[in-house]
């Protein structure tokens, strides 16, 4: 097996414990209210599956495949939104993503969910980078606040590599451009 890249940042057990706490809080908030999870692919795939193990079995799930990054930089554009669908009409929607960075992805996907008729749209991210955002986006649930560094693992990739790492690691990156 190849050596993992960069430096260790969050261990698999830290992530596991935090996911359980987030799920408990989400359950309390949506008790007796039918919930639709919209998970943004591919980065949130491990996070959403681990969360779902602890959520109400009635929770509906949609997957939206959108992307904005090339290498360690945002392109400033969201690709794939035109194919994102689902019966969100009148539903309480919880958008799930791996990381809140410039805010562009969650700003655009939140607007799209509202256009599809969602009654409410909240956001849950595993990671939130501490930086100035290009868009005004606030996540109701945040797993970990992190420094403005490029991270990989637990679903997060560098050009499709390293998603399968069980922990999160930092790579040297160029400063944010968006
Ligand atoms: P924005 O800038 O739109 O970014 O908030 C959100 C999306 O960009 C990807 N992203 C990253 N992926 N390590 C990654 O592997 C990072 O440090 C990183 N920062 C942003 C991610 O796909 C996220 O959905």
PDB file of C-alpha atoms and ligand atoms in Angstrom:
ATOM      1  CA  UNK A   1       0.000   0.000   0.000  1.00  0.00           C
ATOM      2  CA  UNK A   2       1.293   3.523  -0.812  1.00  0.00           C
ATOM      3  CA  UNK A   3       2.232   5.959   1.978  1.00  0.00           C
ATOM      4  CA  UNK A   4      -0.541   8.449   2.863  1.00  0.00           C
ATOM      5  CA  UNK A   5       0.187  12.020   1.698  1.00  0.00           C
ATOM      6  CA  UNK A   6       0.709  15.151   3.810  1.00  0.00           C
ATOM      7  CA  UNK A   7       0.218  15.451   7.544  1.00  0.00           C
ATOM      8  CA  UNK A   8      -2.335  13.821   9.825  1.00  0.00           C
ATOM      9  CA  UNK A   9      -5.101  16.267  10.850  1.00  0.00           C
ATOM     10  CA  UNK A  10      -8.195  14.402  12.091  1.00  0.00           C
ATOM     11  CA  UNK A  11      -8.180  10.724  13.037  1.00  0.00           C
ATOM     12  CA  UNK A  12     -10.853   8.207  12.073  1.00  0.00           C
ATOM     13  CA  UNK A  13     -11.976   7.927  15.696  1.00  0.00           C
ATOM     14  CA  UNK A  14     -12.259  11.719  16.133  1.00  0.00           C
ATOM     15  CA  UNK A  15     -14.447  11.802  13.009  1.00  0.00           C
ATOM     16  CA  UNK A  16     -16.576   8.857  14.163  1.00  0.00           C
ATOM     17  CA  UNK A  17     -17.328  10.455  17.546  1.00  0.00           C
ATOM     18  CA  UNK A  18     -18.149  13.836  16.040  1.00  0.00           C
ATOM     19  CA  UNK A  19     -20.461  12.327  13.395  1.00  0.00           C
ATOM     20  CA  UNK A  20     -22.429  10.598  16.137  1.00  0.00           C
ATOM     21  CA  UNK A  21     -22.870  13.885  18.048  1.00  0.00           C
ATOM     22  CA  UNK A  22     -23.937  15.732  14.892  1.00  0.00           C
ATOM     23  CA  UNK A  23     -26.478  13.022  14.062  1.00  0.00           C
ATOM     24  CA  UNK A  24     -27.979  13.223  17.571  1.00  0.00           C
ATOM     25  CA  UNK A  25     -28.409  16.984  17.204  1.00  0.00           C
ATOM     26  CA  UNK A  26     -29.970  16.624  13.727  1.00  0.00           C
ATOM     27  CA  UNK A  27     -32.400  14.002  15.078  1.00  0.00           C
ATOM     28  CA  UNK A  28     -33.481  16.321  17.903  1.00  0.00           C
ATOM     29  CA  UNK A  29     -34.093  19.205  15.474  1.00  0.00           C
ATOM     30  CA  UNK A  30     -36.147  17.216  12.957  1.00  0.00           C
ATOM     31  CA  UNK A  31     -38.054  15.033  15.450  1.00  0.00           C
ATOM     32  CA  UNK A  32     -41.549  14.379  13.997  1.00  0.00           C
ATOM     33  CA  UNK A  33     -40.695  16.324  10.803  1.00  0.00           C
ATOM     34  CA  UNK A  34     -40.027  14.332   7.620  1.00  0.00           C
ATOM     35  CA  UNK A  35     -36.502  15.127   6.413  1.00  0.00           C
ATOM     36  CA  UNK A  36     -34.856  14.947   2.990  1.00  0.00           C
ATOM     37  CA  UNK A  37     -31.076  14.763   2.964  1.00  0.00           C
ATOM     38  CA  UNK A  38     -29.397  16.088  -0.191  1.00  0.00           C
ATOM     39  CA  UNK A  39     -25.784  14.910  -0.234  1.00  0.00           C
ATOM     40  CA  UNK A  40     -23.273  16.524  -2.561  1.00  0.00           C
ATOM     41  CA  UNK A  41     -21.092  13.993  -4.392  1.00  0.00           C
ATOM     42  CA  UNK A  42     -18.538  12.843  -4.404  1.00  0.00           C
ATOM     43  CA  UNK A  43     -16.869  14.408  -1.372  1.00  0.00           C
ATOM     44  CA  UNK A  44     -19.628  13.841   1.197  1.00  0.00           C
ATOM     45  CA  UNK A  45     -20.101  10.143   0.458  1.00  0.00           C
ATOM     46  CA  UNK A  46     -18.434   8.705   3.592  1.00  0.00           C
ATOM     47  CA  UNK A  47     -19.823  11.475   5.798  1.00  0.00           C
ATOM     48  CA  UNK A  48     -23.440  11.088   4.681  1.00  0.00           C
ATOM     49  CA  UNK A  49     -23.412   7.290   4.941  1.00  0.00           C
ATOM     50  CA  UNK A  50     -21.973   7.455   8.467  1.00  0.00           C
ATOM     51  CA  UNK A  51     -24.536  10.117   9.454  1.00  0.00           C
ATOM     52  CA  UNK A  52     -27.435   8.146   7.984  1.00  0.00           C
ATOM     53  CA  UNK A  53     -26.634   5.139  10.178  1.00  0.00           C
ATOM     54  CA  UNK A  54     -27.790   7.286  13.134  1.00  0.00           C
ATOM     55  CA  UNK A  55     -30.751   9.138  11.563  1.00  0.00           C
ATOM     56  CA  UNK A  56     -34.439   8.214  11.451  1.00  0.00           C
ATOM     57  CA  UNK A  57     -35.076   5.341   9.031  1.00  0.00           C
ATOM     58  CA  UNK A  58     -37.779   7.455   7.369  1.00  0.00           C
ATOM     59  CA  UNK A  59     -35.200  10.009   6.129  1.00  0.00           C
ATOM     60  CA  UNK A  60     -35.262  10.444   2.347  1.00  0.00           C
ATOM     61  CA  UNK A  61     -31.944  10.781   0.506  1.00  0.00           C
ATOM     62  CA  UNK A  62     -30.952  12.415  -2.771  1.00  0.00           C
ATOM     63  CA  UNK A  63     -27.456  12.591  -4.236  1.00  0.00           C
ATOM     64  CA  UNK A  64     -26.389  15.571  -6.321  1.00  0.00           C
ATOM     65  CA  UNK A  65     -23.187  15.289  -8.307  1.00  0.00           C
ATOM     66  CA  UNK A  66     -21.620  18.736  -8.523  1.00  0.00           C
ATOM     67  CA  UNK A  67     -18.024  19.886  -8.741  1.00  0.00           C
ATOM     68  CA  UNK A  68     -16.003  23.080  -8.697  1.00  0.00           C
ATOM     69  CA  UNK A  69     -12.407  22.137  -7.911  1.00  0.00           C
ATOM     70  CA  UNK A  70      -9.412  21.406 -10.125  1.00  0.00           C
ATOM     71  CA  UNK A  71      -6.366  20.346  -8.130  1.00  0.00           C
ATOM     72  CA  UNK A  72      -6.262  22.443  -4.964  1.00  0.00           C
ATOM     73  CA  UNK A  73      -8.099  25.462  -6.489  1.00  0.00           C
ATOM     74  CA  UNK A  74     -11.747  26.318  -7.030  1.00  0.00           C
ATOM     75  CA  UNK A  75     -12.633  27.066 -10.652  1.00  0.00           C
ATOM     76  CA  UNK A  76     -15.246  29.533  -9.379  1.00  0.00           C
ATOM     77  CA  UNK A  77     -17.907  27.622 -11.371  1.00  0.00           C
ATOM     78  CA  UNK A  78     -20.278  24.827 -10.346  1.00  0.00           C
ATOM     79  CA  UNK A  79     -20.641  21.992 -12.832  1.00  0.00           C
ATOM     80  CA  UNK A  80     -23.532  19.505 -12.885  1.00  0.00           C
ATOM     81  CA  UNK A  81     -26.302  21.488 -11.184  1.00  0.00           C
ATOM     82  CA  UNK A  82     -28.596  21.227 -14.224  1.00  0.00           C
ATOM     83  CA  UNK A  83     -28.912  17.450 -13.622  1.00  0.00           C
ATOM     84  CA  UNK A  84     -29.772  17.770  -9.911  1.00  0.00           C
ATOM     85  CA  UNK A  85     -33.381  16.787  -9.201  1.00  0.00           C
ATOM     86  CA  UNK A  86     -35.561  15.250  -6.492  1.00  0.00           C
ATOM     87  CA  UNK A  87     -38.974  15.640  -4.981  1.00  0.00           C
ATOM     88  CA  UNK A  88     -38.145  18.465  -2.590  1.00  0.00           C
ATOM     89  CA  UNK A  89     -41.498  20.200  -2.829  1.00  0.00           C
ATOM     90  CA  UNK A  90     -42.672  21.249   0.657  1.00  0.00           C
ATOM     91  CA  UNK A  91     -39.883  19.247   2.300  1.00  0.00           C
ATOM     92  CA  UNK A  92     -37.423  20.150   5.038  1.00  0.00           C
ATOM     93  CA  UNK A  93     -34.085  19.715   3.259  1.00  0.00           C
ATOM     94  CA  UNK A  94     -30.685  19.220   4.837  1.00  0.00           C
ATOM     95  CA  UNK A  95     -27.790  19.794   2.437  1.00  0.00           C
ATOM     96  CA  UNK A  96     -24.753  17.717   3.352  1.00  0.00           C
ATOM     97  CA  UNK A  97     -21.268  18.496   2.112  1.00  0.00           C
ATOM     98  CA  UNK A  98     -17.743  17.536   3.036  1.00  0.00           C
ATOM     99  CA  UNK A  99     -16.411  21.066   3.382  1.00  0.00           C
ATOM    100  CA  UNK A 100     -17.504  24.701   3.395  1.00  0.00           C
ATOM    101  CA  UNK A 101     -14.726  26.673   1.719  1.00  0.00           C
ATOM    102  CA  UNK A 102     -15.528  29.753  -0.431  1.00  0.00           C
ATOM    103  CA  UNK A 103     -19.258  29.053   0.030  1.00  0.00           C
ATOM    104  CA  UNK A 104     -19.962  28.987  -3.707  1.00  0.00           C
ATOM    105  CA  UNK A 105     -21.073  25.328  -3.894  1.00  0.00           C
ATOM    106  CA  UNK A 106     -23.472  25.525  -0.949  1.00  0.00           C
ATOM    107  CA  UNK A 107     -24.824  28.913  -1.984  1.00  0.00           C
ATOM    108  CA  UNK A 108     -25.697  27.609  -5.472  1.00  0.00           C
ATOM    109  CA  UNK A 109     -27.068  24.251  -4.318  1.00  0.00           C
ATOM    110  CA  UNK A 110     -29.150  25.913  -1.579  1.00  0.00           C
ATOM    111  CA  UNK A 111     -30.749  28.222  -4.193  1.00  0.00           C
ATOM    112  CA  UNK A 112     -31.373  25.208  -6.438  1.00  0.00           C
ATOM    113  CA  UNK A 113     -33.109  23.303  -3.599  1.00  0.00           C
ATOM    114  CA  UNK A 114     -35.319  26.329  -2.921  1.00  0.00           C
ATOM    115  CA  UNK A 115     -36.177  26.548  -6.639  1.00  0.00           C
ATOM    116  CA  UNK A 116     -37.279  22.894  -6.473  1.00  0.00           C
ATOM    117  CA  UNK A 117     -39.764  23.916  -3.752  1.00  0.00           C
ATOM    118  CA  UNK A 118     -38.009  23.002  -0.495  1.00  0.00           C
ATOM    119  CA  UNK A 119     -39.868  24.387   2.536  1.00  0.00           C
ATOM    120  CA  UNK A 120     -36.662  24.875   4.533  1.00  0.00           C
ATOM    121  CA  UNK A 121     -33.004  24.342   3.626  1.00  0.00           C
ATOM    122  CA  UNK A 122     -30.331  23.880   6.287  1.00  0.00           C
ATOM    123  CA  UNK A 123     -26.672  22.957   5.835  1.00  0.00           C
ATOM    124  CA  UNK A 124     -24.478  20.391   7.553  1.00  0.00           C
ATOM    125  CA  UNK A 125     -20.758  20.127   6.743  1.00  0.00           C
ATOM    126  CA  UNK A 126     -18.060  17.954   8.192  1.00  0.00           C
ATOM    127  CA  UNK A 127     -15.446  20.714   7.847  1.00  0.00           C
ATOM    128  CA  UNK A 128     -15.621  24.489   7.720  1.00  0.00           C
ATOM    129  CA  UNK A 129     -12.542  26.424   6.629  1.00  0.00           C
ATOM    130  CA  UNK A 130     -11.860  29.541   8.682  1.00  0.00           C
ATOM    131  CA  UNK A 131     -11.545  32.079   5.880  1.00  0.00           C
ATOM    132  CA  UNK A 132     -13.352  34.984   4.260  1.00  0.00           C
ATOM    133  CA  UNK A 133     -16.140  33.526   2.105  1.00  0.00           C
ATOM    134  CA  UNK A 134     -17.075  34.615  -1.408  1.00  0.00           C
ATOM    135  CA  UNK A 135     -20.731  33.887  -0.536  1.00  0.00           C
ATOM    136  CA  UNK A 136     -22.715  34.435   2.644  1.00  0.00           C
ATOM    137  CA  UNK A 137     -23.345  30.835   3.672  1.00  0.00           C
ATOM    138  CA  UNK A 138     -23.726  29.574   7.230  1.00  0.00           C
ATOM    139  CA  UNK A 139     -23.886  25.931   8.154  1.00  0.00           C
ATOM    140  CA  UNK A 140     -26.246  24.998  10.982  1.00  0.00           C
ATOM    141  CA  UNK A 141     -24.114  21.915  11.763  1.00  0.00           C
ATOM    142  CA  UNK A 142     -20.315  21.887  11.528  1.00  0.00           C
ATOM    143  CA  UNK A 143     -18.168  18.889  12.402  1.00  0.00           C
ATOM    144  CA  UNK A 144     -14.837  20.686  12.713  1.00  0.00           C
ATOM    145  CA  UNK A 145     -13.623  24.225  12.040  1.00  0.00           C
ATOM    146  CA  UNK A 146     -10.275  23.980  10.286  1.00  0.00           C
ATOM    147  CA  UNK A 147      -7.477  26.249   9.083  1.00  0.00           C
ATOM    148  CA  UNK A 148      -7.385  27.416   5.448  1.00  0.00           C
ATOM    149  CA  UNK A 149      -5.418  24.401   4.237  1.00  0.00           C
ATOM    150  CA  UNK A 150      -6.156  21.839   1.557  1.00  0.00           C
ATOM    151  CA  UNK A 151      -7.365  18.585   3.088  1.00  0.00           C
ATOM    152  CA  UNK A 152      -7.880  15.074   1.731  1.00  0.00           C
ATOM    153  CA  UNK A 153      -9.308  11.786   2.988  1.00  0.00           C
ATOM    154  CA  UNK A 154     -12.696  10.505   4.240  1.00  0.00           C
ATOM    155  CA  UNK A 155     -14.200  11.402   0.834  1.00  0.00           C
ATOM    156  CA  UNK A 156     -12.126  14.511   0.113  1.00  0.00           C
ATOM    157  CA  UNK A 157      -9.865  14.234  -2.904  1.00  0.00           C
ATOM    158  CA  UNK A 158      -7.017  15.749  -4.831  1.00  0.00           C
ATOM    159  CA  UNK A 159      -7.980  15.167  -8.478  1.00  0.00           C
ATOM    160  CA  UNK A 160      -9.962  12.032  -7.439  1.00  0.00           C
ATOM    161  CA  UNK A 161      -7.151  10.540  -5.292  1.00  0.00           C
ATOM    162  CA  UNK A 162      -7.080   9.887  -1.525  1.00  0.00           C
ATOM    163  CA  UNK A 163     -10.860   9.732  -0.990  1.00  0.00           C
ATOM    164  CA  UNK A 164     -10.517   6.276   0.569  1.00  0.00           C
ATOM    165  CA  UNK A 165      -8.220   7.387   3.412  1.00  0.00           C
ATOM    166  CA  UNK A 166     -10.077   6.735   6.710  1.00  0.00           C
ATOM    167  CA  UNK A 167      -8.692   9.915   8.311  1.00  0.00           C
ATOM    168  CA  UNK A 168      -8.243  13.518   7.142  1.00  0.00           C
ATOM    169  CA  UNK A 169      -4.811  14.850   6.201  1.00  0.00           C
ATOM    170  CA  UNK A 170      -3.521  18.278   5.151  1.00  0.00           C
ATOM    171  CA  UNK A 171      -1.572  18.901   1.970  1.00  0.00           C
ATOM    172  CA  UNK A 172       0.482  21.987   1.177  1.00  0.00           C
ATOM    173  CA  UNK A 173      -1.725  24.256  -0.958  1.00  0.00           C
ATOM    174  CA  UNK A 174      -1.727  27.596  -2.679  1.00  0.00           C
ATOM    175  CA  UNK A 175      -3.815  30.326  -0.926  1.00  0.00           C
ATOM    176  CA  UNK A 176      -7.584  30.479  -1.667  1.00  0.00           C
ATOM    177  CA  UNK A 177      -8.454  32.221  -4.932  1.00  0.00           C
ATOM    178  CA  UNK A 178     -12.229  32.638  -4.417  1.00  0.00           C
TER     179      UNK A 178
HETATM  180  P1  LIG B   1     -16.558  25.934  -2.081  1.00  0.00           P
HETATM  181  O1  LIG B   1     -15.336  26.777  -2.343  1.00  0.00           O
HETATM  182  O2  LIG B   1     -17.522  25.954  -3.202  1.00  0.00           O
HETATM  183  O3  LIG B   1     -15.945  24.484  -2.009  1.00  0.00           O
HETATM  184  O4  LIG B   1     -17.169  26.229  -0.728  1.00  0.00           O
HETATM  185  C1  LIG B   1     -16.704  23.371  -1.691  1.00  0.00           C
HETATM  186  C2  LIG B   1     -16.330  22.190  -2.533  1.00  0.00           C
HETATM  187  O5  LIG B   1     -14.966  22.274  -3.007  1.00  0.00           O
HETATM  188  C3  LIG B   1     -14.236  21.128  -2.688  1.00  0.00           C
HETATM  189  N1  LIG B   1     -13.180  21.530  -1.734  1.00  0.00           N
HETATM  190  C4  LIG B   1     -12.200  20.752  -1.288  1.00  0.00           C
HETATM  191  N2  LIG B   1     -11.924  19.467  -1.560  1.00  0.00           N
HETATM  192  N3  LIG B   1     -10.092  19.546  -0.075  1.00  0.00           N
HETATM  193  C5  LIG B   1     -10.858  18.879  -0.952  1.00  0.00           C
HETATM  194  O6  LIG B   1     -10.601  17.714  -1.178  1.00  0.00           O
HETATM  195  C6  LIG B   1     -10.297  20.849   0.253  1.00  0.00           C
HETATM  196  O7  LIG B   1      -9.560  21.420   1.052  1.00  0.00           O
HETATM  197  C7  LIG B   1     -11.423  21.483  -0.404  1.00  0.00           C
HETATM  198  N4  LIG B   1     -11.928  22.712  -0.334  1.00  0.00           N
HETATM  199  C8  LIG B   1     -13.018  22.706  -1.165  1.00  0.00           C
HETATM  200  C9  LIG B   1     -15.220  20.169  -2.082  1.00  0.00           C
HETATM  201  O8  LIG B   1     -15.598  19.273  -3.083  1.00  0.00           O
HETATM  202  C10 LIG B   1     -16.404  20.977  -1.671  1.00  0.00           C
HETATM  203  O9  LIG B   1     -17.614  20.314  -1.942  1.00  0.00           O
END
